[in-house]
Tab-separated table of C-alpha atoms in Angstrom:
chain	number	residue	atom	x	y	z
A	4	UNK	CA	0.000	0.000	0.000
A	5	UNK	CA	1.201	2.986	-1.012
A	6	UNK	CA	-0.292	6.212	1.382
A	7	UNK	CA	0.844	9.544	1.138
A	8	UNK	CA	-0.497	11.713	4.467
A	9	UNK	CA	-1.943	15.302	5.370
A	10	UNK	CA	-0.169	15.924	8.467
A	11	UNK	CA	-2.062	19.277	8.657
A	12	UNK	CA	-4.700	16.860	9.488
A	13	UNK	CA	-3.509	15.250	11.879
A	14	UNK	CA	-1.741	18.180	13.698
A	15	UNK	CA	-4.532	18.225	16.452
A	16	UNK	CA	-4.431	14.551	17.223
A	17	UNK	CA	-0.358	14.437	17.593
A	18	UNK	CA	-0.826	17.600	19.599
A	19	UNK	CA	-3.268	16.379	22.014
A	20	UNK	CA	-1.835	12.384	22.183
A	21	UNK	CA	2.096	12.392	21.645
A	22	UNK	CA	4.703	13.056	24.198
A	23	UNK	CA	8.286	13.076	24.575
A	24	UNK	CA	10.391	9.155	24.612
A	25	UNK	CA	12.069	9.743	28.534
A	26	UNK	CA	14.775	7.963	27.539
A	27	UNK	CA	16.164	9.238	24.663
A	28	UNK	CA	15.185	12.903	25.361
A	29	UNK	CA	17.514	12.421	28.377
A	30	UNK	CA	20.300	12.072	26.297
A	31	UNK	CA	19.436	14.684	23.771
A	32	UNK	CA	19.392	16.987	26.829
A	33	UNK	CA	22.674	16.081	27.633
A	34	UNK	CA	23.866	16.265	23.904
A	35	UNK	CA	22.744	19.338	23.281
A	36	UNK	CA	24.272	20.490	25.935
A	37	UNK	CA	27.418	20.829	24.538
A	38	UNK	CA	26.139	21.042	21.305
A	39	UNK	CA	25.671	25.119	21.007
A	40	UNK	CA	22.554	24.848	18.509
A	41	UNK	CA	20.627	22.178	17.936
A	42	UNK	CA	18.383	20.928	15.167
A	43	UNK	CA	15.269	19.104	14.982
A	44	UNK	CA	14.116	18.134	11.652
A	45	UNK	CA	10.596	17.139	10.560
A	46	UNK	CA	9.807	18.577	14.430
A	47	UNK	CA	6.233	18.293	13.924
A	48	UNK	CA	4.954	19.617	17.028
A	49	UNK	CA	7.726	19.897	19.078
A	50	UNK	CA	8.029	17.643	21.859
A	51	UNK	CA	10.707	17.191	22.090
A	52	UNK	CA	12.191	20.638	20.946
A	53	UNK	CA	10.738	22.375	23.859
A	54	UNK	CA	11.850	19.887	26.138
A	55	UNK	CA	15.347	20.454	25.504
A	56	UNK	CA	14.899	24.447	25.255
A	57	UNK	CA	13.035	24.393	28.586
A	58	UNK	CA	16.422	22.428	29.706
A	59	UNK	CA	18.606	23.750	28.060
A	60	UNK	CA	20.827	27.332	26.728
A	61	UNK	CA	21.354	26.431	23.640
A	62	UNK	CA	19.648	28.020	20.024
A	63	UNK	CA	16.936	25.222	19.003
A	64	UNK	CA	16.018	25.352	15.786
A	65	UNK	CA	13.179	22.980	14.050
A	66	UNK	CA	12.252	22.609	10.706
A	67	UNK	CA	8.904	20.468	9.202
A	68	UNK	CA	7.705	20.318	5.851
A	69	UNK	CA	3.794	20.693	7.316
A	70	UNK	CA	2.211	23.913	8.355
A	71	UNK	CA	-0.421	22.325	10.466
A	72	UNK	CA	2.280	21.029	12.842
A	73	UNK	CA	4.268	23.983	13.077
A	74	UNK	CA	0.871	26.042	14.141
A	75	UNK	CA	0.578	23.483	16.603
A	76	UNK	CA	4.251	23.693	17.693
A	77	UNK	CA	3.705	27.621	18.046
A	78	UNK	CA	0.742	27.197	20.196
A	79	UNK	CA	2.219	25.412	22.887
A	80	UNK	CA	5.966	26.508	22.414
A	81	UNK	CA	8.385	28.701	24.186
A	82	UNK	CA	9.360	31.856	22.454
A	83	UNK	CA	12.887	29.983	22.953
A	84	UNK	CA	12.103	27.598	19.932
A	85	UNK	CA	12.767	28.997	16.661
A	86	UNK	CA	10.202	27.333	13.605
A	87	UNK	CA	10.913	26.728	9.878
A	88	UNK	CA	8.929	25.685	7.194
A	89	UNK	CA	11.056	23.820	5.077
A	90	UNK	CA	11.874	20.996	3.184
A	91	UNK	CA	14.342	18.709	5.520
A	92	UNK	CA	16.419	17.147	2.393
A	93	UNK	CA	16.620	20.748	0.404
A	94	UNK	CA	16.655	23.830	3.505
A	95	UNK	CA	17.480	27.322	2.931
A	96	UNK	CA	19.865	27.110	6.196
A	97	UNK	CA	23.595	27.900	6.073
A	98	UNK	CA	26.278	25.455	6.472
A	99	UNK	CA	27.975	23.866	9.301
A	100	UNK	CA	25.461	25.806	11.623
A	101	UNK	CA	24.614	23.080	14.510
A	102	UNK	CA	26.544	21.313	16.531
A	103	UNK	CA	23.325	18.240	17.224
A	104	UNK	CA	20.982	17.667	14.217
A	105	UNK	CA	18.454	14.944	15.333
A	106	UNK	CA	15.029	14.037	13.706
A	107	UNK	CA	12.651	11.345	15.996
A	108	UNK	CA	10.420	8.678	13.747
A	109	UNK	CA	10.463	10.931	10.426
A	110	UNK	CA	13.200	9.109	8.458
A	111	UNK	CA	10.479	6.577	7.195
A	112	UNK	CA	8.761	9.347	5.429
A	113	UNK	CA	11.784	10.297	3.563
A	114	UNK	CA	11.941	8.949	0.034
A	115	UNK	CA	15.335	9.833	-0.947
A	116	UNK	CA	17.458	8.735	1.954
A	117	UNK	CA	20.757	10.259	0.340
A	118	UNK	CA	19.640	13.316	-0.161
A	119	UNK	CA	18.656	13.625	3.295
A	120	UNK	CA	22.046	12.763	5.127
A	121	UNK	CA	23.779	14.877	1.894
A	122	UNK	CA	21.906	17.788	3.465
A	123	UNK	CA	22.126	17.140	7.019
A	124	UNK	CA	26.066	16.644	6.590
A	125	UNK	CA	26.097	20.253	4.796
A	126	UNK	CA	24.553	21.709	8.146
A	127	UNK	CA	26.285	19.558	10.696
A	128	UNK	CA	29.432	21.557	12.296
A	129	UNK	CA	32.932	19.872	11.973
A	130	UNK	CA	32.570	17.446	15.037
A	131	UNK	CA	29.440	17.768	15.178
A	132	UNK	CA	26.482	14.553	15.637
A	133	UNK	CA	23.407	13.654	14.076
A	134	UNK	CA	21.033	10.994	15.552
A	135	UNK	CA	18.090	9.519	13.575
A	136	UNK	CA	15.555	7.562	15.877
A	137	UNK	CA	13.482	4.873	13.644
A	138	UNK	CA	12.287	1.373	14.441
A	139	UNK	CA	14.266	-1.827	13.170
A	140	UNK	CA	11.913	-4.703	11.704
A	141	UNK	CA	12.048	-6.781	14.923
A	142	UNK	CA	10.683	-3.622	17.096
A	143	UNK	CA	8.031	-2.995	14.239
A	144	UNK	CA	6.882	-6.706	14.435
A	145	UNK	CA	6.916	-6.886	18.603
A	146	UNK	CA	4.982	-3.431	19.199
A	147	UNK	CA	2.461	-3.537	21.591
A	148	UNK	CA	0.399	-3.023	21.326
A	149	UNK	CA	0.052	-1.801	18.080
A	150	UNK	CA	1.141	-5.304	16.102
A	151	UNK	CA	-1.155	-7.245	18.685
A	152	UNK	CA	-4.519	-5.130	18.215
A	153	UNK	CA	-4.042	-4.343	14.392
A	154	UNK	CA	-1.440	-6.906	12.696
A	155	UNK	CA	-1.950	-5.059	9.235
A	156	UNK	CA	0.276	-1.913	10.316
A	157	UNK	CA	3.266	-4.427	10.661
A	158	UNK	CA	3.493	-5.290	6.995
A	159	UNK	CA	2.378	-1.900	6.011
A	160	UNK	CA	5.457	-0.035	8.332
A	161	UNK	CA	7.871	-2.436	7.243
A	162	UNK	CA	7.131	-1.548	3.446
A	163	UNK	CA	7.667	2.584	4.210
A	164	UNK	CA	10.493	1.800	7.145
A	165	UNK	CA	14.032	1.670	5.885
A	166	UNK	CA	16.000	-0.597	7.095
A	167	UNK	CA	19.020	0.113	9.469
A	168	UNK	CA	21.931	-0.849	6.980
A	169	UNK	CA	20.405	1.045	4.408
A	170	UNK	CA	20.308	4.088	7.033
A	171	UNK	CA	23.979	3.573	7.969
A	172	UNK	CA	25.058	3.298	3.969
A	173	UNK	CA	22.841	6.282	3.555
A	174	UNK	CA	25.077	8.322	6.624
A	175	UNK	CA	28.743	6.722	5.404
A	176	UNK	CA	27.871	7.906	1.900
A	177	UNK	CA	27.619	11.097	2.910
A	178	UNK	CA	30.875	11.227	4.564
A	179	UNK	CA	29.308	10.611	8.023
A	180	UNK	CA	30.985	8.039	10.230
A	181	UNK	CA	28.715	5.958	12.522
A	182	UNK	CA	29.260	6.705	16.386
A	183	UNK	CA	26.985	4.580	18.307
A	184	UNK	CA	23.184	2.596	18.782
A	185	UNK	CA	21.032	3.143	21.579
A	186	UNK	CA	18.082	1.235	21.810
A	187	UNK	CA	15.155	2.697	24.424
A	188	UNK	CA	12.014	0.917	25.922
A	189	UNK	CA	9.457	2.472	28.148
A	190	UNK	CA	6.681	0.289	29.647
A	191	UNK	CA	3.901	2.175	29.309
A	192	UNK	CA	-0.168	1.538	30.607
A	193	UNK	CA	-3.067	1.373	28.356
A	194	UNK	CA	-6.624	2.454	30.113
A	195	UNK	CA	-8.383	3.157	27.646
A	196	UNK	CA	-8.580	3.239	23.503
A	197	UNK	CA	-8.713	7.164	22.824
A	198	UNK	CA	-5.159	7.139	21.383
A	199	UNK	CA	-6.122	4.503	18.908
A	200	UNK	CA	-9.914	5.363	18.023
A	201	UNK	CA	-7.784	8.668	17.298
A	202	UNK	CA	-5.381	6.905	15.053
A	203	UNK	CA	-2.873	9.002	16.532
A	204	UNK	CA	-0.168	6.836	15.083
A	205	UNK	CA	-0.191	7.052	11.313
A	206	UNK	CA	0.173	3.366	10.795
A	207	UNK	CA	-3.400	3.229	11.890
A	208	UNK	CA	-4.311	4.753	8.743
A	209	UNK	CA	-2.573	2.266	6.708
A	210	UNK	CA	-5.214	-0.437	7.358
A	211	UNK	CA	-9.021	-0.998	6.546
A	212	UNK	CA	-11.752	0.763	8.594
A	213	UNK	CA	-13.219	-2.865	9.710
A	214	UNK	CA	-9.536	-4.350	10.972
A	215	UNK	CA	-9.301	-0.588	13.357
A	216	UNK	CA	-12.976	-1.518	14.395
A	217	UNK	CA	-11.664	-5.129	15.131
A	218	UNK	CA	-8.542	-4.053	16.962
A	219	UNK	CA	-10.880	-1.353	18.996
A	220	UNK	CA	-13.109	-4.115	19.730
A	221	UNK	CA	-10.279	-6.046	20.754
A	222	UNK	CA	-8.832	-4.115	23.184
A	223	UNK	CA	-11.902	-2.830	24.750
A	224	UNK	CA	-12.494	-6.327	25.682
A	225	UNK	CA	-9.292	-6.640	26.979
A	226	UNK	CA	-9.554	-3.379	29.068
A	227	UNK	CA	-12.479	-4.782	30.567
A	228	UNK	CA	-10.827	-7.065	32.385
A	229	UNK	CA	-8.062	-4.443	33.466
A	230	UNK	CA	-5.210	-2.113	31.814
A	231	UNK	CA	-3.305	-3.386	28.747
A	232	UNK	CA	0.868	-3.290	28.987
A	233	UNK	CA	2.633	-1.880	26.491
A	234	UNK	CA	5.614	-0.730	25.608
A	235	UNK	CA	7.446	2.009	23.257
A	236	UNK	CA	10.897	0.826	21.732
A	237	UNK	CA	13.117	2.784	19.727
A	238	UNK	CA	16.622	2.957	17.983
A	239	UNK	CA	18.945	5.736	17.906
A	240	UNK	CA	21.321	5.637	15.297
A	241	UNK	CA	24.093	8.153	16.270
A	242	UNK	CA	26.989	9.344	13.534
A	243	UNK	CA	29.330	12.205	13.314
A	244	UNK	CA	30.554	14.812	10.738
A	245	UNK	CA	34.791	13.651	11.352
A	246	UNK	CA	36.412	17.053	12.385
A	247	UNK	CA	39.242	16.517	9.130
């Protein structure tokens, strides 16, 4: 299946039901840190942006290609946060400018991988690190409990996901050298269905209407006999821009 989506549309939902991975924003904290200015590209709405300039000095800078998002971003940003609209594999942003460049589950809705580390070497500082946070296939196949409730997302994210070697070619291609993997998972407790009825995850929208009303069913079920565990995994593939 081949889906292409509005997220103007779906600003509001990923507003309202997506927050910050504890984990990982830790260490983009401490990253950016010593970073100077950092980068966040395809932001969306922010979450982690804000988090870092709330703990943070530094200039934070994000860039998304959807206007919807970046209204929604405004509304509940700092006036420390500066928004582009942009395209993240062709910006208008001068060279060698950040010292962190980091983008959290966008890479899968870039086409042109090359491009896309081609451009975020040209704005990475000498020295400077990039870290692209996706999902490998085993993590897409063992969500929960997204792959439990709704099986069809699994072969429809592994058709749009890239896989991790192809990332890492992507990065050494484009003169980046690979630094480092971190892989995060945070238990997390389902009460009730209001994230999924609101297909705030956009793999929801990549099955039929009566497999979401199955899943729903599903876990409602489920709930009634108590809360659901879940748990949110993700990779973090860090590389640098060598100094020489």
């Amino acid at each position: 299946m081949n889906m292409v989506f509005n997220y103007d549309d779906l600003a509001v939902e990923y507003a309202q039901h997506r927050t910050p991975y504890g984990g990982l924003l830790d260490t983009l904290i401490g990253r950016a840190r010593e970073a100077g200015a950092v980068l966040e590209l395809g932001c969306g709405t922010a979450n982690h942006l804000i988090a870092i300039a709330e703990a943070t000095s530094v200039r934070c800078v994000g860039l998304d290609a959807s206007t919807g998002m970046l209204e929604q971003a405004r509304s509940r940003g700092s006036g420390r946060i500066e928004l582009i609209h942009g395209d993240a594999t062709a910006s208008t942003l001068p060279s060698a400018s950040f010292g962190l460049i980091y983008s959290v589950d966008v890479i899968h809705h870039v086409r042109d991988v090359h491009a896309y580390f081609q451009e975020v070497a040209r704005l990475l500082a000498p020295g400077g690190l990039v870290c692209t946070v996706t999902d490998s296939e085993e993590m897409i196949r063992a969500r929960e409990a997204l792959s439990r409730y709704f099986p069809g997302t699994v072969p429809f994210e592994l058709a749009r996901y890239h896989a991790v070697p192809v990332l890492r070619d992507a990065e050494q291609r484009a003169g980046l050298a690979a630094h480092s993997t971190q892989e995060f998972a945070e238990p997390w407790q389902i009460n009730d269905t209001k994230l999924f009825e609101a297909r705030a995850y956009s793999s929801l929208y990549g099955i039929s209407d009566a497999e979401h009303r199955r899943g729903i069913e599903a876990m409602k079920a489920d709930l009634a006999r108590g809360p659901i565990k879940g748990e949110r995994r993700s990779c973090a593939l860090w590389s640098v821009k060598p100094s020489d």
